[in-house]
Short mmCIF file of C-alpha atoms and ligand atoms in Angstrom, two decimals:
data_model
loop_
_atom_site.label_atom_id
_atom_site.label_comp_id
_atom_site.label_asym_id
_atom_site.label_seq_id
_atom_site.Cartn_x
_atom_site.Cartn_y
_atom_site.Cartn_z
CA TYR A 1 -53.58 78.75 16.81
CA PRO A 2 -57.10 80.18 17.65
CA TRP A 3 -59.83 78.30 19.24
CA GLN A 4 -57.54 75.29 20.53
CA GLU A 5 -58.21 72.40 22.27
CA ASP A 6 -56.06 69.43 23.26
CA LEU A 7 -57.26 66.11 21.83
CA THR A 8 -54.18 63.71 22.74
CA ASP A 9 -56.34 62.11 25.26
CA LEU A 10 -59.22 61.64 22.98
CA MET A 11 -57.26 60.47 20.42
CA VAL A 12 -55.17 57.74 22.79
CA ARG A 13 -58.67 56.81 24.32
CA ARG A 14 -60.96 56.67 20.89
CA LEU A 15 -58.16 55.88 17.76
CA SER A 16 -56.66 52.40 17.92
CA GLU A 17 -52.77 52.36 18.46
CA GLU A 18 -52.21 51.37 14.51
CA THR A 19 -54.20 54.89 13.55
CA ASN A 20 -51.79 56.83 16.15
CA ASP A 21 -48.52 55.20 14.78
CA LEU A 22 -49.83 56.25 11.34
CA LEU A 23 -50.91 59.67 12.05
CA ARG A 24 -47.28 60.63 13.97
CA ARG A 25 -45.56 58.69 11.33
CA LEU A 26 -47.21 60.82 8.88
CA GLY A 27 -46.67 64.50 10.92
CA ARG A 28 -42.55 63.25 11.32
CA MET A 29 -42.57 62.66 7.43
CA ALA A 30 -43.99 65.86 6.88
CA GLU A 31 -41.31 67.66 9.42
CA SER A 32 -38.52 65.77 8.24
CA LEU A 33 -39.40 68.18 5.26
CA SER A 34 -40.00 71.22 7.03
CA MET A 35 -43.43 70.77 6.19
CA ARG A 36 -46.55 70.21 8.28
CA ALA A 37 -49.49 67.66 8.62
CA TYR A 38 -52.94 68.22 9.47
CA ALA A 39 -55.72 65.71 9.54
CA VAL A 40 -59.00 66.80 8.46
CA GLY A 41 -62.69 66.93 7.71
CA GLY A 42 -64.34 64.07 8.61
CA PHE A 43 -62.43 62.08 10.40
CA VAL A 44 -61.81 64.55 12.71
CA ARG A 45 -65.39 65.32 13.28
CA ASP A 46 -66.36 61.58 13.88
CA LEU A 47 -63.58 61.12 16.22
CA LEU A 48 -65.15 64.44 18.32
CA LEU A 49 -68.69 62.32 17.94
CA GLY A 50 -66.80 59.22 18.93
CA ARG A 51 -67.17 57.53 15.74
CA THR A 52 -65.38 55.74 13.98
CA ASN A 53 -63.69 56.68 10.75
CA LEU A 54 -61.43 55.04 8.56
CA ASP A 55 -60.78 57.67 5.93
CA LEU A 56 -57.75 59.82 6.93
CA ASP A 57 -57.74 62.96 4.89
CA ILE A 58 -54.04 64.87 5.59
CA VAL A 59 -53.73 68.16 4.42
CA ILE A 60 -50.13 69.10 3.72
CA GLU A 61 -48.62 72.96 4.24
CA GLY A 62 -46.12 72.41 1.93
CA ASP A 63 -45.33 70.72 -0.87
CA GLY A 64 -48.21 67.36 -0.90
CA VAL A 65 -46.77 66.00 -4.02
CA ALA A 66 -43.06 65.92 -2.70
CA PHE A 67 -44.52 64.66 0.87
CA MET A 68 -46.07 61.81 -1.31
CA LYS A 69 -43.18 60.84 -3.38
CA ALA A 70 -40.98 60.47 0.22
CA TRP A 71 -43.52 57.88 0.83
CA GLU A 72 -42.78 56.26 -2.73
CA ARG A 73 -39.20 56.14 -2.27
CA GLU A 74 -39.82 54.47 1.30
CA GLY A 75 -41.76 51.83 -0.95
CA TYR A 76 -45.01 52.49 -0.45
CA ARG A 77 -47.71 53.04 -3.33
CA VAL A 78 -48.93 56.47 -3.71
CA SER A 79 -50.72 57.52 -6.35
CA VAL A 80 -50.55 61.75 -7.35
CA HIS A 81 -52.49 64.23 -9.36
CA GLU A 82 -49.46 66.54 -9.99
CA ARG A 83 -52.42 69.16 -11.49
CA PHE A 84 -54.30 69.54 -8.39
CA ARG A 85 -51.37 68.66 -6.01
CA THR A 86 -53.31 66.20 -4.27
CA GLY A 87 -53.42 61.84 -4.11
CA MET A 88 -53.40 59.17 -1.63
CA ILE A 89 -50.99 56.74 -0.54
CA LEU A 90 -51.82 53.31 0.46
CA PHE A 91 -50.06 52.04 3.58
CA PRO A 92 -50.71 48.12 5.01
CA GLY A 93 -53.66 47.15 5.66
CA PRO A 94 -54.44 48.51 3.21
CA ARG A 95 -54.86 51.69 4.97
CA LYS A 96 -55.65 54.60 2.09
CA VAL A 97 -54.80 57.80 3.21
CA ASP A 98 -56.03 61.03 1.20
CA VAL A 99 -53.05 63.80 0.81
CA ALA A 100 -53.94 67.47 -0.14
CA THR A 101 -51.78 70.66 -0.46
CA ALA A 102 -52.66 73.83 1.50
CA ARG A 103 -51.88 76.13 -1.12
CA ARG A 104 -48.56 78.32 -0.01
CA GLU A 105 -45.66 79.74 -1.43
CA PHE A 106 -42.53 77.79 -1.54
CA TYR A 107 -40.85 80.13 -0.31
CA GLU A 108 -42.54 80.46 3.23
CA PHE A 109 -40.58 77.33 3.88
CA PRO A 110 -38.89 76.44 6.21
CA VAL A 111 -41.46 77.23 8.56
CA ALA A 112 -39.59 79.66 11.24
CA GLN A 113 -42.18 79.10 14.00
CA PRO A 114 -43.78 75.68 14.13
CA THR A 115 -46.38 76.82 16.86
CA VAL A 116 -47.86 79.53 14.71
CA ALA A 117 -50.58 78.69 12.43
CA SER A 118 -49.91 80.11 8.64
CA ASP A 119 -53.08 81.30 6.64
CA SER A 120 -52.57 78.24 4.06
CA LEU A 121 -54.38 75.98 6.53
CA LYS A 122 -56.83 78.09 7.13
CA HIS A 123 -57.91 78.64 3.66
CA ASP A 124 -58.06 75.12 3.01
CA LEU A 125 -60.73 74.68 5.63
CA TYR A 126 -62.72 77.66 4.54
CA ARG A 127 -62.97 76.16 0.91
CA ARG A 128 -64.80 73.33 3.06
CA ASP A 129 -68.45 72.65 3.22
CA PHE A 130 -69.65 73.00 6.62
CA THR A 131 -67.91 74.27 9.91
CA VAL A 132 -67.58 70.47 11.19
CA ASN A 133 -65.96 69.42 8.64
CA ALA A 134 -63.64 72.38 8.57
CA MET A 135 -61.66 71.01 11.80
CA ALA A 136 -58.46 69.95 11.67
CA ILE A 137 -55.77 68.27 14.60
CA ALA A 138 -52.52 69.12 14.15
CA LEU A 139 -49.82 66.34 13.82
CA GLY A 140 -46.68 67.88 14.46
CA GLU A 141 -44.12 67.07 17.12
CA ARG A 142 -44.69 69.91 19.59
CA ASP A 143 -48.44 70.42 18.56
CA TRP A 144 -49.14 67.21 18.45
CA GLY A 145 -52.83 66.67 18.67
CA THR A 146 -53.71 70.20 19.11
CA LEU A 147 -57.70 70.73 17.60
CA VAL A 148 -57.23 73.95 15.16
CA ASP A 149 -61.12 74.99 14.68
CA TYR A 150 -61.21 78.57 12.99
CA PHE A 151 -64.82 78.62 12.32
CA GLY A 152 -66.43 77.06 15.16
CA GLY A 153 -67.23 73.45 14.41
CA ARG A 154 -66.52 72.25 17.76
CA ARG A 155 -68.92 74.57 19.68
CA ASP A 156 -71.58 73.43 16.34
CA LEU A 157 -70.84 69.90 17.21
CA ARG A 158 -71.45 70.34 21.14
CA ARG A 159 -74.77 72.09 19.93
CA GLY A 160 -75.84 69.41 17.46
CA PHE A 161 -75.43 72.07 14.76
CA LEU A 162 -75.25 71.95 11.00
CA LYS A 163 -73.79 75.10 9.55
CA VAL A 164 -72.64 76.42 6.14
CA LEU A 165 -69.17 78.35 6.40
CA HIS A 166 -70.42 81.18 4.28
CA ASN A 167 -73.93 82.60 2.61
CA LEU A 168 -72.72 81.48 -0.83
CA SER A 169 -71.88 77.57 0.06
CA PHE A 170 -75.08 76.10 -1.86
CA VAL A 171 -74.18 78.40 -4.56
CA GLU A 172 -71.07 77.64 -5.21
CA ASP A 173 -71.38 73.87 -4.94
CA PRO A 174 -74.98 72.57 -5.13
CA THR A 175 -73.84 69.31 -4.50
CA ARG A 176 -73.85 70.20 -0.71
CA VAL A 177 -77.70 70.48 -0.49
CA PHE A 178 -77.29 66.31 -0.94
CA ARG A 179 -74.09 66.84 1.46
CA ALA A 180 -75.95 68.51 4.26
CA VAL A 181 -78.99 66.33 3.72
CA ARG A 182 -77.11 62.88 4.27
CA LEU A 183 -74.83 64.39 7.58
CA GLU A 184 -77.47 65.96 9.23
CA GLN A 185 -79.62 62.74 8.94
CA ARG A 186 -76.82 60.12 9.50
CA LEU A 187 -75.09 62.43 12.48
CA LYS A 188 -78.65 63.37 14.14
CA LEU A 189 -77.54 67.09 13.50
CA LYS A 190 -79.82 70.02 13.04
CA MET A 191 -79.30 72.31 10.12
CA GLU A 192 -78.78 75.51 11.53
CA GLU A 193 -81.83 78.24 10.28
CA ASN A 194 -79.34 80.31 8.23
CA THR A 195 -78.64 77.09 6.31
CA VAL A 196 -81.98 75.67 5.69
CA ARG A 197 -82.92 79.30 4.41
CA LEU A 198 -79.67 78.75 1.77
CA LEU A 199 -80.36 75.86 1.14
CA THR A 200 -83.93 76.57 0.48
CA SER A 201 -82.77 79.15 -2.02
CA CYS A 202 -80.57 77.00 -3.40
CA VAL A 203 -83.23 74.59 -4.57
CA ARG A 204 -85.95 76.68 -5.24
CA GLY A 205 -83.53 78.90 -7.55
CA GLY A 206 -82.91 75.69 -10.08
CA LEU A 207 -79.50 75.45 -8.98
CA LEU A 208 -79.37 72.01 -8.56
CA SER A 209 -80.53 71.20 -12.04
CA LEU A 210 -77.36 73.15 -13.34
CA LEU A 211 -75.75 69.79 -11.94
CA SER A 212 -73.98 67.47 -14.31
CA GLY A 213 -75.69 64.24 -14.63
CA LEU A 214 -72.73 62.14 -13.56
CA ARG A 215 -72.10 64.59 -10.34
CA VAL A 216 -76.04 64.08 -9.62
CA LYS A 217 -75.46 60.29 -10.08
CA SER A 218 -72.49 60.54 -8.01
CA GLU A 219 -74.41 62.17 -4.60
CA VAL A 220 -77.52 59.74 -5.38
CA GLU A 221 -75.23 56.38 -5.17
CA ILE A 222 -73.38 58.16 -2.30
CA LEU A 223 -77.05 58.92 -0.76
CA PHE A 224 -78.18 55.06 -1.37
CA HIS A 225 -75.46 53.72 0.15
CA GLU A 226 -76.26 55.28 3.80
CA ALA A 227 -76.99 52.59 6.05
CA LEU A 228 -80.95 54.19 6.69
CA PRO A 229 -81.31 56.32 3.39
CA LEU A 230 -84.97 56.94 4.09
CA PRO A 231 -84.61 59.96 6.49
CA ALA A 232 -82.63 61.37 3.99
CA ILE A 233 -84.77 61.40 0.87
CA ARG A 234 -87.45 62.17 2.88
CA ARG A 235 -85.71 65.22 3.87
CA LEU A 236 -85.22 66.42 0.42
CA ARG A 237 -88.63 65.57 -0.56
CA GLU A 238 -89.29 68.34 2.32
CA PHE A 239 -87.02 70.58 0.72
CA GLY A 240 -88.48 69.77 -2.86
CA ALA A 241 -85.21 68.49 -4.49
CA TRP A 242 -86.17 65.30 -5.93
CA GLU A 243 -88.88 67.52 -8.10
CA VAL A 244 -85.90 69.75 -9.20
CA LEU A 245 -83.52 67.76 -9.89
CA PHE A 246 -86.12 65.21 -11.79
CA PRO A 247 -89.51 67.01 -13.34
CA GLY A 248 -92.25 65.41 -12.72
CA LEU A 249 -90.95 62.35 -10.02
CA ALA A 250 -93.64 61.07 -7.81
CA VAL A 251 -91.79 60.52 -4.15
CA ASP A 252 -94.45 59.75 -2.38
CA SER A 253 -95.56 57.24 0.74
CA ARG A 254 -95.06 54.48 -1.55
CA THR A 255 -91.97 55.05 -2.08
CA ASP A 256 -90.99 55.12 1.75
CA ARG A 257 -92.71 52.15 2.01
CA VAL A 258 -90.75 50.08 -0.21
CA VAL A 259 -87.48 51.69 0.81
CA ARG A 260 -87.78 50.74 4.60
CA ARG A 261 -88.33 47.27 3.35
CA LEU A 262 -85.45 46.96 0.97
CA THR A 263 -83.54 48.42 4.12
CA VAL A 264 -84.84 45.56 6.64
CA PHE A 265 -84.41 42.91 4.13
CA PHE A 266 -80.96 43.74 3.04
CA ARG A 267 -79.83 44.50 6.81
CA ARG A 268 -81.42 40.57 7.58
CA LEU A 269 -80.31 39.16 4.08
CA HIS A 270 -76.89 40.79 3.27
CA ARG A 271 -75.05 37.92 4.97
CA ASP A 272 -76.93 35.19 3.07
CA LEU A 273 -76.42 36.94 -0.21
CA PRO A 274 -73.01 37.25 -2.34
CA PRO A 275 -71.65 41.29 -2.37
CA PHE A 276 -73.90 43.14 -4.23
CA GLU A 277 -73.38 46.42 -2.98
CA ASP A 278 -72.72 48.06 -6.56
CA SER A 279 -76.36 47.35 -7.15
CA LEU A 280 -78.20 48.26 -4.41
CA TRP A 281 -77.94 51.77 -4.80
CA LEU A 282 -80.03 51.44 -8.56
CA VAL A 283 -82.70 49.25 -6.59
CA TYR A 284 -82.86 52.49 -4.16
CA LEU A 285 -83.40 54.14 -7.48
CA ALA A 286 -85.94 51.69 -8.66
CA SER A 287 -87.79 52.54 -5.30
CA LEU A 288 -87.57 56.18 -5.71
CA LEU A 289 -89.07 55.72 -9.55
CA PHE A 290 -91.22 53.64 -8.59
CA GLY A 291 -94.23 55.46 -8.42
CA SER A 292 -93.77 57.28 -11.60
CA ASP A 293 -94.83 57.31 -15.11
CA GLU A 294 -92.82 55.48 -17.46
CA ALA A 295 -91.67 58.12 -19.46
CA VAL A 296 -90.36 60.16 -16.24
CA GLN A 297 -88.63 56.84 -15.57
CA ARG A 298 -86.95 56.75 -18.60
CA SER A 299 -85.52 60.50 -18.63
CA VAL A 300 -84.50 59.75 -15.47
CA MET A 301 -82.29 56.77 -16.65
CA ASP A 302 -80.93 59.48 -19.38
CA ARG A 303 -80.17 62.42 -17.17
CA LEU A 304 -78.02 59.84 -14.46
CA HIS A 305 -76.14 58.50 -18.01
CA LEU A 306 -76.90 55.16 -16.82
CA THR A 307 -74.55 52.09 -17.86
CA PRO A 308 -76.34 49.99 -19.95
CA ALA A 309 -75.54 47.38 -16.92
CA GLU A 310 -76.88 49.76 -14.73
CA ARG A 311 -80.10 50.12 -17.06
CA HIS A 312 -80.77 46.68 -17.02
CA VAL A 313 -81.03 46.46 -13.62
CA LEU A 314 -83.20 49.53 -13.09
CA SER A 315 -85.88 48.28 -16.33
CA LEU A 316 -85.71 44.74 -14.89
CA SER A 317 -86.79 46.21 -11.56
CA LEU A 318 -89.43 48.39 -13.09
CA PHE A 319 -90.74 47.14 -16.28
CA SER A 320 -90.81 43.16 -14.94
CA LEU A 321 -92.26 43.64 -11.77
CA GLY A 322 -95.88 42.24 -12.74
CA ALA A 323 -94.39 39.72 -15.15
CA ALA A 324 -92.39 38.59 -12.07
CA GLU A 325 -95.75 38.45 -10.17
CA ASN A 326 -97.12 36.64 -12.91
CA ASP A 327 -94.72 34.07 -12.52
CA LEU A 328 -94.44 33.74 -9.04
CA GLY A 329 -97.91 33.92 -8.30
CA GLY A 330 -100.45 30.99 -7.45
CA ARG A 331 -102.87 30.03 -4.36
CA GLY A 332 -102.05 26.52 -4.05
CA GLU A 333 -97.92 25.68 -3.31
CA ARG A 334 -95.75 26.31 -6.00
CA ARG A 335 -92.70 23.88 -5.84
CA PRO A 336 -88.99 25.73 -4.82
CA SER A 337 -87.67 24.47 -8.29
CA GLU A 338 -90.43 26.21 -10.04
CA ILE A 339 -89.29 29.28 -8.26
CA CYS A 340 -85.50 28.85 -8.74
CA TRP A 341 -86.07 28.49 -12.37
CA ALA A 342 -88.60 31.49 -13.05
CA LEU A 343 -85.87 33.44 -11.56
CA THR A 344 -82.93 31.99 -13.05
CA GLY A 345 -80.42 35.09 -14.87
CA VAL A 346 -82.59 37.48 -12.92
CA PRO A 347 -79.60 39.61 -10.35
CA LEU A 348 -80.58 39.12 -7.00
CA ALA A 349 -80.58 42.82 -6.08
CA VAL A 350 -83.60 42.67 -8.55
CA CYS A 351 -85.23 39.63 -6.73
CA LEU A 352 -84.70 41.88 -3.69
CA PHE A 353 -86.04 44.96 -5.02
CA TRP A 354 -89.50 43.15 -6.31
CA ALA A 355 -89.57 41.47 -2.51
CA ALA A 356 -89.86 44.93 -1.58
CA ALA A 357 -92.05 46.56 -4.04
CA THR A 358 -94.49 43.68 -4.40
CA GLU A 359 -97.64 44.11 -2.59
CA ARG A 360 -98.80 40.47 -2.61
CA GLN A 361 -97.36 38.68 0.95
CA ARG A 362 -96.97 34.99 -0.81
CA ILE A 363 -94.79 36.29 -3.31
CA ARG A 364 -93.02 38.22 -1.17
CA ARG A 365 -92.37 35.03 0.89
CA ARG A 366 -91.03 33.02 -1.94
CA LEU A 367 -88.92 35.92 -3.05
CA LEU A 368 -87.47 36.12 0.04
CA LEU A 369 -87.35 32.38 0.55
CA PHE A 370 -85.16 32.44 -2.84
CA LEU A 371 -83.14 35.05 -1.63
CA THR A 372 -82.35 33.17 1.90
CA ARG A 373 -81.76 29.89 0.83
CA TRP A 374 -82.79 28.79 -2.67
CA HIS A 375 -80.19 30.78 -4.47
CA LYS A 376 -77.35 28.67 -3.08
CA VAL A 377 -78.39 25.81 -3.78
CA ARG A 378 -76.25 23.60 -6.10
CA PRO A 379 -76.35 19.44 -6.60
CA MET A 380 -73.55 18.11 -4.47
CA LEU A 381 -72.59 15.89 -7.87
CA THR A 382 -70.44 18.00 -10.32
CA GLY A 383 -69.98 16.97 -14.29
CA ARG A 384 -67.00 15.02 -13.39
CA ASP A 385 -68.85 13.04 -11.08
CA ILE A 386 -71.51 12.26 -13.38
CA LEU A 387 -69.12 11.26 -16.15
CA ASP A 388 -67.37 8.93 -13.88
CA LEU A 389 -70.97 7.25 -13.38
CA GLY A 390 -70.32 5.99 -17.14
CA TYR A 391 -72.46 9.03 -18.82
CA ARG A 392 -70.99 10.37 -22.19
CA ARG A 393 -69.75 13.42 -22.30
CA GLY A 394 -72.12 16.13 -23.94
CA PRO A 395 -75.34 17.87 -23.51
CA LEU A 396 -76.92 15.18 -21.52
CA VAL A 397 -74.46 15.83 -18.78
CA GLY A 398 -76.14 19.42 -18.06
CA LYS A 399 -79.63 18.05 -18.36
CA ILE A 400 -78.99 15.40 -15.83
CA LEU A 401 -77.87 18.41 -13.36
CA ASP A 402 -80.00 20.71 -14.22
CA ALA A 403 -82.91 17.72 -13.34
CA LEU A 404 -80.39 16.89 -10.40
CA LEU A 405 -81.11 20.66 -9.30
CA THR A 406 -84.38 20.62 -9.37
CA ALA A 407 -84.49 17.22 -7.19
CA ARG A 408 -82.47 18.50 -4.62
CA LEU A 409 -84.58 21.82 -4.32
CA ASP A 410 -87.56 19.95 -4.14
CA GLY A 411 -86.59 17.71 -1.55
CA SER A 412 -86.38 14.91 -3.61
CA VAL A 413 -82.31 13.75 -2.39
CA GLU A 414 -80.07 14.49 0.63
CA THR A 415 -76.88 12.70 0.76
CA ARG A 416 -74.29 12.35 -2.09
CA GLU A 417 -75.44 8.85 -2.18
CA GLU A 418 -78.69 9.33 -2.77
CA GLU A 419 -78.01 11.76 -5.71
CA ILE A 420 -76.23 8.83 -7.01
CA GLN A 421 -78.79 6.87 -6.85
CA TRP A 422 -81.26 9.56 -8.46
CA VAL A 423 -79.29 10.01 -11.28
CA LEU A 424 -79.02 5.87 -12.00
CA ASP A 425 -82.99 5.82 -11.45
CA THR A 426 -84.11 8.66 -13.90
CA TYR A 427 -81.59 7.95 -16.99
CA PRO A 428 -81.20 4.16 -16.80
CA GLY A 429 -80.01 3.24 -20.18
CA ALA A 430 -78.57 6.57 -21.19
CA ALA A 431 -75.43 5.59 -19.49
CA PRO A 432 -73.62 3.22 -21.70
CA ASP A 433 -71.87 2.14 -19.54
CA THR A 434 -73.20 2.28 -15.97
CA GLU A 435 -70.71 0.07 -13.29
CA ARG A 436 -70.42 2.72 -10.19
CA LYS A 437 -66.39 3.29 -10.16
P1 ATP B 501 -68.47 60.79 4.46
O1 ATP B 501 -68.13 59.68 6.10
O2 ATP B 501 -70.12 60.81 3.88
O3 ATP B 501 -67.23 60.08 3.61
P2 ATP B 501 -67.11 62.87 5.11
O4 ATP B 501 -67.60 64.35 5.32
O5 ATP B 501 -65.82 62.51 5.67
O6 ATP B 501 -68.32 62.52 4.93
P3 ATP B 501 -65.53 63.09 2.08
O7 ATP B 501 -66.47 63.18 1.00
O8 ATP B 501 -65.13 61.62 2.24
O9 ATP B 501 -67.02 63.14 3.42
O10 ATP B 501 -64.99 64.35 1.91
C1 ATP B 501 -63.91 64.59 3.19
C2 ATP B 501 -64.14 65.93 3.24
O11 ATP B 501 -63.87 67.02 2.52
C3 ATP B 501 -64.93 66.92 3.89
O12 ATP B 501 -65.06 66.61 5.26
C4 ATP B 501 -65.45 68.16 3.82
O13 ATP B 501 -64.25 69.01 4.88
C5 ATP B 501 -64.34 68.29 2.80
N1 ATP B 501 -65.65 68.24 1.07
C6 ATP B 501 -66.06 67.45 0.86
N2 ATP B 501 -66.88 67.60 -0.31
C7 ATP B 501 -66.80 68.94 -0.13
C8 ATP B 501 -67.86 69.81 -0.89
N3 ATP B 501 -68.37 69.58 -2.07
N4 ATP B 501 -67.72 71.21 -0.93
C9 ATP B 501 -66.66 71.38 0.36
N5 ATP B 501 -65.88 70.63 1.02
C10 ATP B 501 -65.81 69.28 0.93
#
């Protein structure tokens, strides 16, 4: 191979035994079918950077579909896109392995000299976005652990450069603008000068506005799933990308402030919250739209083809902040139950957004208390217990449970015994048979 390097030691040191085993099995299976398997892309890049990456992408020189079917015969779940000759194999764990085919005519197999690289892999790698993503590791018995690097990805990674493979890269696929900014910021690379120039002319040339709404949506969603989205948001602003994507959008220091708070709050609170990763990107989007006119905000929702549920989260975040501030404000002490009832039915992601977006400290504190503690509070007694106390089945049971929740939130009851006593004292006579069971 050209520019090869032995990564065997690095793989033993940095990858788990389980990952090394999996790679060996993938390589062996390919060889048993007279094909070759390579680990490629982000997995290789992150191995060289010492970062964990469990997304395994495999390129097969040969027939990827036949390769996946062979695993299927061994009892593994696979899903295959015949047309693109790609798919995935699900290994226990669960561990998903994406498989692609490096296009090559069948008559070229079986491979005569397994140590000679064929150019189908090179072509596959050349179709990728950046040099650091265009490296492969051979998984065959004889070439195990060999880094295949045709385009200088290893050198660029050492020097900390993010570089496109050729000058038409952003024109070919403008979503690479997002990918470039995301990788640069996440991996702390520096975009090489020519790449900056090409990216800038892609943005200035308006190519981003040619992307379909769904592709933009998917890129924005991925961007907002980064652990720290703010640097990427800012970098896209530097390039003028937001303005091209969403004309009229005002991304300013207010956006920065809200995004920064969202990130901090989410980090601090996510263990107290039920998983809402699905809506987290939407509230980051709300931060991006926060400072703009309502007409612009609505046109962004249209452009991204948001589903009704997504629109609901975004609209509530943006258009009900004022009303929420009114409901949750007040100079004096507010009882926790008042805050909780005011927030009934509001998605937690929206509460998080309001906490980040409001400039009123008192309201922010109340929202954060709701998110960390109060939203989880439930009475100890259940509906069944209320019936067992002798109350009649019907709407009253729900009413008692709600009142009990209020009492618990406001600290009037603590133990189960106190709850029972509280119910009997508060609703005397409502139970025809109040004899305690
Ligand atoms: P991330 O850690 O964000 O997932 P990744 O580089 O692993 O980064 P994937 O989206 O999983 O990203 O893509 C896997 C590989 O596929 C990349 O490393 C790259 O080689 C290639 N790739 C993905 N998207 C593109 C694209 N738009 N153009 C060219 N190559 C791409």
